[in-house]
Coordinates of C-alpha atoms in Angstrom, one line a residue:
Chain A
M1 CA 101.3 133.3 85.9
T2 CA 105.0 133.8 84.9
F3 CA 107.8 131.4 85.1
A4 CA 110.9 133.5 85.2
V5 CA 114.3 132.2 86.4
R6 CA 115.3 134.3 89.3
R7 CA 118.9 133.1 89.8
H8 CA 121.2 132.2 87.0
S9 CA 122.2 128.5 87.1
V10 CA 125.0 126.7 85.4
L11 CA 122.8 123.7 84.9
P12 CA 121.3 123.2 81.5
G13 CA 117.8 122.1 80.4
F14 CA 115.6 124.5 82.4
G15 CA 113.7 125.7 79.3
I16 CA 113.1 122.2 77.8
A17 CA 112.2 120.6 81.2
L18 CA 109.8 123.3 82.2
G19 CA 108.4 123.6 78.7
F20 CA 107.7 119.9 78.5
T21 CA 106.2 119.9 82.0
L22 CA 103.8 122.7 81.2
L23 CA 102.8 121.3 77.8
Y24 CA 102.2 117.8 79.2
L25 CA 100.3 119.2 82.2
S26 CA 98.1 121.4 80.0
L27 CA 97.4 118.6 77.5
I28 CA 96.6 115.8 80.0
V29 CA 95.2 117.7 83.0
L30 CA 94.4 121.4 82.6
I31 CA 92.7 121.6 79.2
P32 CA 90.5 118.5 79.7
L33 CA 89.5 119.7 83.2
S34 CA 88.6 123.1 81.8
A35 CA 86.2 121.3 79.4
T36 CA 83.9 120.7 82.4
F37 CA 83.7 124.4 83.2
L38 CA 83.2 125.4 79.6
K39 CA 80.5 122.8 79.1
T40 CA 78.6 124.1 82.1
F41 CA 78.5 127.5 80.5
S42 CA 76.2 126.0 77.8
L43 CA 73.6 125.8 80.6
T44 CA 71.7 128.8 81.8
W45 CA 72.1 129.5 85.5
D46 CA 68.6 128.3 86.2
A47 CA 69.1 125.0 84.3
F48 CA 72.5 124.5 86.2
W49 CA 70.8 125.2 89.6
T50 CA 67.9 122.8 88.8
A51 CA 70.4 120.1 87.7
V52 CA 72.5 120.3 90.9
T53 CA 69.7 120.7 93.4
A54 CA 67.2 118.0 92.2
P55 CA 65.9 115.9 95.1
R56 CA 67.7 112.8 93.9
V57 CA 70.9 114.8 93.6
L58 CA 70.5 116.3 97.0
A59 CA 70.0 112.8 98.5
S60 CA 73.2 111.7 96.8
Y61 CA 75.2 114.6 98.3
R62 CA 73.8 113.7 101.8
L63 CA 75.0 110.1 101.4
T64 CA 78.3 110.9 99.7
F65 CA 79.4 113.7 102.1
G66 CA 77.8 112.1 105.2
A67 CA 79.3 108.7 104.7
S68 CA 82.7 110.2 103.7
F69 CA 82.7 112.3 106.9
L70 CA 81.8 109.4 109.1
A71 CA 84.4 107.1 107.3
A72 CA 87.1 109.8 107.8
L73 CA 86.1 110.1 111.4
I74 CA 86.4 106.3 111.9
N75 CA 89.7 106.4 110.1
A76 CA 90.9 109.3 112.3
V77 CA 90.2 107.3 115.5
F78 CA 91.5 103.9 114.4
G79 CA 94.2 105.3 112.2
L80 CA 95.7 107.1 115.2
L81 CA 95.4 103.8 117.2
V82 CA 97.1 101.8 114.4
A83 CA 99.9 104.4 114.0
W84 CA 100.4 104.4 117.8
V85 CA 100.5 100.6 118.0
L86 CA 102.9 100.3 115.0
V87 CA 105.3 102.9 116.3
R88 CA 105.2 102.3 120.1
Y89 CA 104.7 98.6 120.6
R90 CA 106.4 95.4 119.6
F91 CA 104.5 92.3 118.6
P92 CA 105.0 89.5 116.1
G93 CA 104.2 90.2 112.5
K94 CA 104.4 93.9 113.0
R95 CA 106.4 94.6 109.8
V96 CA 104.0 92.6 107.6
I97 CA 101.0 94.4 109.2
D98 CA 102.7 97.8 108.7
A99 CA 103.1 96.9 105.0
F100 CA 99.5 95.8 104.7
V101 CA 98.2 99.1 105.8
D102 CA 98.8 100.3 102.3
L103 CA 96.6 97.6 100.8
P104 CA 93.7 100.0 99.9
F105 CA 96.2 102.0 97.8
A106 CA 97.4 98.8 96.0
L107 CA 94.2 96.8 95.6
P108 CA 92.1 97.9 92.6
T109 CA 88.9 99.4 93.8
A110 CA 86.7 97.0 91.9
V111 CA 88.3 94.1 93.7
A112 CA 87.8 95.8 97.0
G113 CA 84.2 96.4 96.1
I114 CA 83.3 92.8 95.3
A115 CA 85.3 91.5 98.2
L116 CA 83.6 93.8 100.7
A117 CA 80.2 93.1 99.2
A118 CA 80.9 89.3 99.7
V119 CA 82.1 89.7 103.2
Y120 CA 79.5 92.1 104.5
S121 CA 76.4 90.6 102.7
A122 CA 73.8 88.8 104.9
N123 CA 75.5 85.4 104.3
G124 CA 79.1 86.7 104.2
W125 CA 81.7 86.1 106.9
I126 CA 81.1 89.3 108.7
G127 CA 77.6 90.2 107.5
S128 CA 76.2 87.0 108.8
L129 CA 77.3 88.0 112.4
F130 CA 75.0 91.1 112.2
A131 CA 72.2 89.6 110.2
P132 CA 70.5 87.8 113.2
Y133 CA 70.1 91.3 114.9
G134 CA 68.4 92.6 111.8
I135 CA 71.4 94.7 110.8
K136 CA 72.0 94.7 107.1
I137 CA 75.4 96.1 106.0
A138 CA 75.9 95.4 102.3
F139 CA 73.4 97.0 99.9
T140 CA 72.5 99.7 102.4
P141 CA 74.1 103.1 103.2
L142 CA 76.1 101.2 105.9
G143 CA 77.8 99.4 103.1
V144 CA 78.8 102.7 101.6
L145 CA 80.4 103.6 104.9
V146 CA 82.3 100.3 105.0
A147 CA 83.7 100.8 101.5
L148 CA 84.7 104.4 102.2
T149 CA 86.4 103.4 105.5
F150 CA 88.4 100.8 103.6
I151 CA 89.7 103.1 100.9
G152 CA 90.5 105.9 103.3
L153 CA 92.2 103.7 105.9
P154 CA 95.9 104.3 105.0
F155 CA 95.8 108.1 105.0
V156 CA 95.6 108.9 108.8
V157 CA 98.1 106.1 109.6
R158 CA 100.6 107.3 107.1
T159 CA 100.3 111.0 108.1
V160 CA 100.5 110.4 111.9
Q161 CA 103.1 107.6 111.9
P162 CA 106.2 109.8 110.9
V163 CA 105.3 112.5 113.4
L164 CA 105.0 109.9 116.2
E165 CA 108.3 108.4 115.2
D166 CA 110.1 111.8 115.3
L167 CA 108.6 112.7 118.7
E168 CA 111.3 113.4 121.3
P169 CA 111.0 111.1 124.4
E170 CA 112.1 114.0 126.6
L171 CA 108.7 115.6 126.3
E172 CA 106.9 112.6 127.8
E173 CA 109.6 112.1 130.4
A174 CA 109.4 115.7 131.5
A175 CA 105.6 115.3 131.8
A176 CA 106.0 112.1 133.8
T177 CA 108.6 113.7 136.1
L178 CA 106.2 116.5 136.8
G179 CA 103.6 114.0 138.0
A180 CA 101.4 113.7 134.9
T181 CA 99.6 110.4 134.5
R182 CA 100.0 108.6 131.1
L183 CA 96.5 109.7 130.1
Q184 CA 97.3 113.3 131.0
T185 CA 100.5 113.1 129.0
F186 CA 98.6 111.8 126.0
T187 CA 95.8 114.4 126.1
K188 CA 97.9 117.4 127.0
I189 CA 101.2 116.7 125.3
L190 CA 101.0 114.1 122.6
F191 CA 97.6 114.7 121.2
P192 CA 98.1 118.5 120.5
T193 CA 101.4 117.7 118.8
L194 CA 99.8 115.0 116.6
L195 CA 96.7 117.1 115.9
P196 CA 97.8 118.8 112.6
A197 CA 98.9 115.5 111.1
L198 CA 95.7 113.9 112.3
L199 CA 93.6 116.6 110.7
T200 CA 95.6 116.3 107.5
G201 CA 95.0 112.6 107.4
F202 CA 91.3 113.1 108.1
A203 CA 91.0 115.7 105.3
L204 CA 92.9 113.4 102.8
S205 CA 90.7 110.5 103.7
F206 CA 87.5 112.6 103.4
A207 CA 88.7 114.0 100.0
R208 CA 89.4 110.6 98.7
A209 CA 86.1 109.2 99.9
I210 CA 83.8 111.8 98.2
G211 CA 85.2 111.0 94.8
E212 CA 85.3 107.2 95.3
Y213 CA 83.3 105.1 92.8
G214 CA 84.7 101.6 92.2
S215 CA 84.7 100.1 95.7
V216 CA 81.3 101.7 96.6
I217 CA 79.0 100.7 93.7
F218 CA 79.3 96.9 94.4
I219 CA 78.3 97.1 98.0
A220 CA 76.0 100.1 98.0
G221 CA 72.9 98.6 96.3
N222 CA 72.6 101.9 94.4
L223 CA 69.0 102.6 95.2
P224 CA 68.0 106.2 94.1
M225 CA 67.4 108.5 97.1
V226 CA 68.8 105.9 99.5
S227 CA 72.1 104.4 98.6
E228 CA 73.2 106.2 95.4
I229 CA 76.4 108.2 95.6
T230 CA 77.1 111.4 93.5
P231 CA 79.8 109.9 91.3
L232 CA 77.4 107.1 90.3
L233 CA 74.7 109.7 89.5
I234 CA 77.2 111.4 87.1
I235 CA 77.7 108.1 85.3
T236 CA 73.9 107.5 85.2
K237 CA 73.4 110.9 83.6
L238 CA 76.2 110.1 81.1
E239 CA 74.6 106.9 80.1
Q240 CA 71.3 108.8 79.5
Y241 CA 73.3 111.1 77.2
D242 CA 72.6 114.0 79.6
Y243 CA 76.1 115.4 79.2
A244 CA 75.2 118.9 80.5
G245 CA 73.6 117.4 83.6
A246 CA 76.5 115.1 84.3
T247 CA 79.0 118.0 83.8
A248 CA 77.0 120.3 86.2
L249 CA 77.3 117.7 88.9
A250 CA 81.0 117.2 88.1
V251 CA 81.6 120.9 88.4
V252 CA 80.1 120.9 91.9
M253 CA 82.2 118.0 92.9
L254 CA 85.4 119.6 91.4
L255 CA 84.8 122.9 93.2
I256 CA 84.4 121.0 96.5
S257 CA 87.5 118.9 95.8
F258 CA 89.6 122.0 95.0
M259 CA 88.4 123.6 98.2
L260 CA 89.5 120.5 100.1
L261 CA 92.9 120.6 98.3
L262 CA 93.4 124.1 99.6
I263 CA 92.4 123.1 103.1
I264 CA 94.8 120.1 103.0
N265 CA 97.6 122.4 101.8
L266 CA 97.0 124.8 104.7
L267 CA 96.9 121.9 107.1
Q268 CA 100.2 120.4 105.8
W269 CA 101.8 123.8 106.1
W270 CA 100.6 124.0 109.7
A271 CA 101.8 120.5 110.4
R272 CA 105.2 121.3 109.0
R273 CA 105.5 124.4 111.1
R274 CA 104.3 122.5 114.2
R275 CA 106.9 119.8 113.6
A276 CA 109.7 122.4 113.0
A277 CA 108.7 124.1 116.3
V278 CA 108.7 121.0 118.5
Chain B
M1 CA 130.8 88.0 153.8
T2 CA 129.6 90.3 151.0
T3 CA 128.3 87.4 149.0
A4 CA 126.3 86.2 152.0
V5 CA 124.7 89.7 152.3
L6 CA 124.0 89.9 148.6
Q7 CA 122.5 86.4 148.1
P8 CA 119.1 87.0 149.8
A9 CA 118.7 90.3 147.9
L10 CA 119.1 88.5 144.6
A11 CA 116.6 85.8 145.6
L12 CA 113.9 88.4 146.1
P13 CA 111.3 88.4 143.3
V14 CA 112.4 91.0 140.8
R15 CA 109.6 93.3 139.7
P16 CA 110.2 94.5 136.1
V17 CA 111.0 98.2 136.1
E18 CA 108.1 100.0 134.5
K19 CA 109.1 103.0 132.5
A20 CA 107.1 106.1 133.5
T21 CA 106.5 106.8 129.8
A22 CA 105.1 103.3 129.0
E23 CA 101.6 102.1 129.3
P24 CA 100.7 99.2 131.6
P25 CA 100.9 95.8 129.8
W26 CA 97.1 95.3 129.8
V27 CA 96.6 98.7 128.1
R28 CA 99.2 97.8 125.5
L29 CA 97.5 94.4 124.8
L30 CA 94.1 96.0 124.6
L31 CA 95.3 98.7 122.1
I32 CA 97.2 96.1 120.0
G33 CA 94.1 93.9 120.0
L34 CA 91.8 96.8 119.0
A35 CA 94.1 97.9 116.2
L36 CA 94.5 94.3 114.8
A37 CA 90.7 93.8 115.0
F38 CA 90.1 96.9 113.0
L39 CA 92.7 96.0 110.4
G40 CA 91.3 92.5 110.4
I41 CA 87.7 93.3 109.6
F42 CA 88.6 96.0 107.0
L43 CA 91.7 94.6 105.3
F44 CA 92.6 91.0 106.0
V45 CA 89.1 89.4 105.9
P46 CA 88.1 91.0 102.5
L47 CA 91.5 90.1 101.0
A48 CA 91.2 86.5 102.2
A49 CA 87.6 86.4 100.8
V50 CA 88.9 87.2 97.3
F51 CA 91.0 84.1 97.2
Y52 CA 88.5 81.9 99.0
E53 CA 85.7 82.9 96.6
A54 CA 88.0 82.5 93.6
L55 CA 88.9 78.9 94.5
R56 CA 85.6 77.9 96.0
K57 CA 84.3 76.2 92.8
G58 CA 87.6 74.4 92.4
V59 CA 90.9 74.9 90.5
G60 CA 89.3 73.9 87.2
V61 CA 86.8 76.7 87.2
Y62 CA 89.5 79.1 88.3
W63 CA 91.8 78.1 85.5
Q64 CA 89.0 78.3 82.9
A65 CA 88.1 81.8 84.1
V66 CA 91.6 83.2 83.9
T67 CA 92.4 81.6 80.5
E68 CA 89.2 82.3 78.6
P69 CA 89.8 84.5 75.5
D70 CA 88.0 87.6 76.9
A71 CA 90.0 87.4 80.2
L72 CA 93.3 87.2 78.2
A73 CA 92.2 90.1 76.0
A74 CA 91.5 92.1 79.2
V75 CA 95.0 91.1 80.6
R76 CA 96.6 92.3 77.3
L77 CA 94.7 95.6 77.3
T78 CA 95.6 96.2 81.0
L79 CA 99.3 95.6 80.3
L80 CA 99.2 97.8 77.3
A81 CA 97.6 100.7 79.2
A82 CA 100.2 100.4 81.9
A83 CA 103.0 100.0 79.4
I84 CA 102.1 103.3 77.8
S85 CA 101.1 105.4 80.7
V86 CA 103.8 104.5 83.2
P87 CA 106.8 105.4 80.9
L88 CA 105.1 108.6 79.8
N89 CA 104.5 109.8 83.3
L90 CA 108.0 108.7 84.2
V91 CA 109.5 111.0 81.6
F92 CA 107.2 113.7 82.7
G93 CA 108.1 113.2 86.4
V94 CA 111.8 113.5 85.7
A95 CA 111.4 116.6 83.6
A96 CA 109.1 118.2 86.1
A97 CA 111.4 117.3 89.0
W98 CA 114.4 118.6 87.1
A99 CA 112.8 122.0 86.5
I100 CA 111.3 122.3 90.0
A101 CA 114.1 121.0 92.1
K102 CA 117.2 122.3 90.3
F103 CA 116.0 125.8 89.4
E104 CA 114.3 128.8 91.1
F105 CA 111.3 130.4 89.4
R106 CA 108.1 132.1 90.3
G107 CA 104.9 130.1 90.4
K108 CA 106.8 127.0 91.5
N109 CA 104.3 126.2 94.4
L110 CA 101.4 126.7 92.1
L111 CA 103.0 124.3 89.6
I112 CA 103.5 121.6 92.3
T113 CA 99.8 122.0 93.3
L114 CA 98.7 121.7 89.7
I115 CA 100.7 118.5 89.2
D116 CA 99.0 117.0 92.3
L117 CA 95.5 118.0 90.9
P118 CA 94.6 114.6 89.4
F119 CA 94.7 113.0 92.9
S120 CA 91.9 115.2 94.1
V121 CA 89.7 114.6 91.0
S122 CA 87.1 111.8 91.3
P123 CA 88.0 108.9 88.9
V124 CA 84.5 109.3 87.3
I125 CA 85.3 113.0 86.5
A126 CA 88.7 111.9 85.1
G127 CA 86.8 109.8 82.6
L128 CA 84.1 112.4 82.0
I129 CA 86.6 115.1 80.9
F130 CA 87.9 113.0 78.1
V131 CA 84.4 112.3 76.9
L132 CA 83.8 116.0 76.8
V133 CA 86.9 116.6 74.7
F134 CA 86.9 113.6 72.4
G135 CA 83.4 112.1 72.6
L136 CA 80.8 112.4 69.8
Q137 CA 79.3 115.5 71.5
G138 CA 82.8 116.8 72.5
W139 CA 85.1 119.5 71.2
F140 CA 86.8 117.2 68.6
G141 CA 83.9 114.7 68.2
E142 CA 82.9 115.8 64.8
W143 CA 86.4 116.1 63.4
L144 CA 87.3 112.6 64.8
S145 CA 84.2 110.9 63.3
E146 CA 84.9 112.6 59.9
H147 CA 88.3 111.1 59.9
D148 CA 87.1 107.8 61.2
L149 CA 89.1 108.0 64.4
K150 CA 87.8 106.7 67.7
I151 CA 89.2 107.7 71.1
I152 CA 86.2 107.3 73.4
F153 CA 84.9 103.8 73.7
A154 CA 88.2 102.7 72.3
V155 CA 91.8 101.9 73.4
P156 CA 93.2 105.5 73.1
G157 CA 90.5 106.8 75.6
I158 CA 91.5 104.1 78.1
V159 CA 95.1 104.9 77.8
L160 CA 94.4 108.7 78.2
A161 CA 92.2 108.1 81.3
T162 CA 95.0 105.9 82.8
I163 CA 97.6 108.5 82.1
F164 CA 95.4 111.1 83.9
V165 CA 94.9 109.1 87.1
T166 CA 98.6 108.1 87.4
F167 CA 99.9 111.5 86.4
P168 CA 101.4 112.7 89.7
F169 CA 102.9 109.5 91.1
V170 CA 106.5 109.7 89.8
A171 CA 106.7 113.5 90.0
R172 CA 105.6 113.7 93.6
E173 CA 108.2 111.1 94.7
L174 CA 111.0 112.8 92.7
I175 CA 110.4 116.5 93.5
P176 CA 111.0 116.4 97.3
L177 CA 113.9 113.9 96.9
M178 CA 115.7 116.0 94.2
Q179 CA 115.0 119.2 96.2
A180 CA 116.6 117.6 99.3
Q181 CA 119.7 116.6 97.2
G182 CA 120.4 120.1 96.0
T183 CA 122.4 121.0 92.9
E184 CA 126.0 120.7 94.0
E185 CA 126.7 117.3 92.4
E186 CA 125.1 118.3 89.1
E187 CA 127.0 121.7 89.1
A188 CA 130.3 119.8 89.7
A189 CA 129.5 117.5 86.8
V190 CA 128.7 120.3 84.4
V191 CA 131.8 122.3 85.5
L192 CA 133.9 119.2 84.8
G193 CA 132.6 119.2 81.2
A194 CA 129.6 116.8 81.3
S195 CA 126.7 117.6 79.0
G196 CA 123.2 118.0 80.4
W197 CA 122.2 114.5 79.4
Q198 CA 125.3 113.0 80.9
T199 CA 124.7 114.8 84.1
L200 CA 121.1 113.6 84.2
W201 CA 122.0 109.9 83.4
R202 CA 125.2 109.6 85.4
V203 CA 124.6 111.9 88.4
T204 CA 121.0 112.8 89.0
L205 CA 119.1 109.6 88.1
P206 CA 121.5 107.2 90.0
N207 CA 120.9 109.4 93.1
V208 CA 117.2 109.2 92.9
K209 CA 116.8 105.6 91.6
W210 CA 114.9 104.3 94.6
G211 CA 112.5 107.2 94.7
L212 CA 112.0 106.7 91.0
L213 CA 111.3 103.0 91.3
Y214 CA 108.9 103.7 94.2
G215 CA 106.9 106.1 92.0
V216 CA 106.9 103.6 89.1
I217 CA 105.6 100.8 91.4
L218 CA 102.7 102.9 92.8
S219 CA 101.9 104.3 89.3
N220 CA 101.9 100.8 87.8
A221 CA 99.5 99.5 90.5
R222 CA 97.1 102.3 89.9
A223 CA 97.4 102.0 86.1
M224 CA 96.5 98.3 86.1
G225 CA 93.8 98.7 88.7
E226 CA 92.0 101.8 87.7
F227 CA 88.3 101.3 87.4
G228 CA 86.1 104.5 87.6
A229 CA 87.9 106.6 85.0
V230 CA 88.4 103.7 82.6
S231 CA 84.8 102.6 83.0
V232 CA 83.5 105.9 81.8
V233 CA 85.6 105.9 78.5
S234 CA 85.6 102.2 77.8
G235 CA 82.2 101.4 76.5
H236 CA 82.7 97.9 77.9
I237 CA 83.1 96.0 74.6
R238 CA 84.2 92.5 75.5
G239 CA 87.5 91.4 74.1
L240 CA 88.2 94.9 72.8
T241 CA 87.9 97.6 75.4
N242 CA 87.7 95.7 78.6
T243 CA 90.5 96.0 81.1
L244 CA 90.9 93.5 83.9
P245 CA 88.9 95.5 86.5
L246 CA 86.1 96.1 84.0
H247 CA 86.1 92.4 83.2
V248 CA 85.7 91.7 86.9
E249 CA 82.6 94.0 86.9
I250 CA 81.0 92.4 83.9
L251 CA 81.4 88.9 85.3
Y252 CA 80.1 90.0 88.7
N253 CA 77.0 91.7 87.2
E254 CA 76.3 88.5 85.3
Y255 CA 76.4 86.5 88.6
Q256 CA 79.4 84.6 87.5
F257 CA 80.9 85.1 91.0
A258 CA 83.6 82.4 90.8
A259 CA 84.9 83.7 87.6
A260 CA 84.7 87.3 88.8
F261 CA 86.7 86.5 91.9
A262 CA 89.1 84.4 89.9
T263 CA 89.9 87.4 87.7
A264 CA 89.9 89.6 90.8
S265 CA 92.4 87.3 92.5
L266 CA 94.9 88.2 89.6
L267 CA 94.6 91.8 90.6
A268 CA 94.8 91.0 94.3
L269 CA 98.1 89.1 93.6
L270 CA 99.3 92.2 91.7
A271 CA 98.5 94.3 94.8
L272 CA 100.4 91.8 97.1
V273 CA 103.4 92.0 94.7
T274 CA 103.2 95.8 94.8
L275 CA 103.2 95.8 98.6
V276 CA 106.2 93.5 98.8
L277 CA 108.1 95.6 96.2
K278 CA 107.1 98.8 98.0
A279 CA 108.3 97.5 101.4
W280 CA 111.6 96.3 99.8
V281 CA 112.2 99.7 98.1
E282 CA 111.4 101.5 101.4
R283 CA 114.0 99.4 103.2
R284 CA 116.7 100.1 100.5
F285 CA 115.7 103.7 100.7
A286 CA 116.2 103.9 104.4
D287 CA 119.8 102.5 104.1

């Protein structure tokens, strides 16, 4: 990795700005992150494999990735709907509601966690509506899904919204002139145009959900094998002074996160190209 | 004569012209209703529940919960962590954006990706990495305990974890903004004899002040609200290493629900202030 100035610039401060950036980045992010990988090397391969494939760990992967995937899916459907309604229709309170979409970014996860647990428990405002039918939401895997849907909510709305705003009305007018129904225009014209942004939002929401901790632990019930997410298992191992085990799990999560980051970058590149082409 | 002909035509019931590219009113209403219902059950009801639960036992209990010594200590630590991490990341963001937006060099895209890295790391792992470096079993653990220094389960660890999770906020707002503005104004300033600092203070920063403020607002909200990363490094020592979100957790786990929600309502108010400021900056930005 070399950082060489290609073109001479009259502006000063390149060396000090880049030097400080690299130093600060290394000290805060890169060196501490590398500690996880180095710590894992203290384990033999067999010990590492046993640690990351124990039944309790596998159950936590299933819950974490399954619930994150479903939550991202819910957010893709309803995020598209919310973005559509906010861009296309007029109704009272629209500006306030638009601003509130970012609430999951602004509200501390612990606050979200206890609020969702209160609302979705059997005697909570929403939980009590489901309780008579024998459906328990809080303190079950369903509760995990609710929390992950909450924290991933803004991503799809905020990736689809600008694309929808920039859309040329001519496209839809041409489709209508040629005899397309509104539904045909949406499925054949609008949806393919929105797809890259929608997928980006889905991936961002999924990536955020798999690492989430604060909002989930209050509503999940945290029963081993049933409602225990992988980040919580990392903390449990840490509290038992099993540093190597915790780090092994962290490395698995990090590798998956980095893969998702790569996919998201590719999707964003695709979305930009698609937008430039339209 | 003409008026006589026109009059009956005007009296006919006028059907509103439906645009071919608009949905019928019932579809519109249905979609708006569905969207609002979704936002309602996931956003508005939980937010309302925070304030309802906080005040359910009366204003007296609320006031006692937010003014007890441990709560005030948590407020102070939360403010301290934000007061250190936000300015540090602000300086970093300006430096990174200056290097990336105003100069051409190889590896730039890689650098931008690395700056965004903390966003894709689970908060729990963000805490864990500092335990691995500074904890008793960590790289510097022995040296630190020999010199009687504590980072993990102490305030420095909380500050470090907070810096990590808020690391990209200012940089990622400033980089695209400064890239879009180009280098011409700065070059003119330098050619006219301004020093590097003068150019930065008088030309660059005034041009990006709204983006900068936006990054600071988001970064501050995350710094004050961070839970997972701080929870790993804090040790949960009441009055000493408890931030507000951790204080909420302790009260909640002790079944002091009214006090937990009272403390949580302070953080919810912070979130509301953040949203208002954010919307305000976005509007100024658009102008």
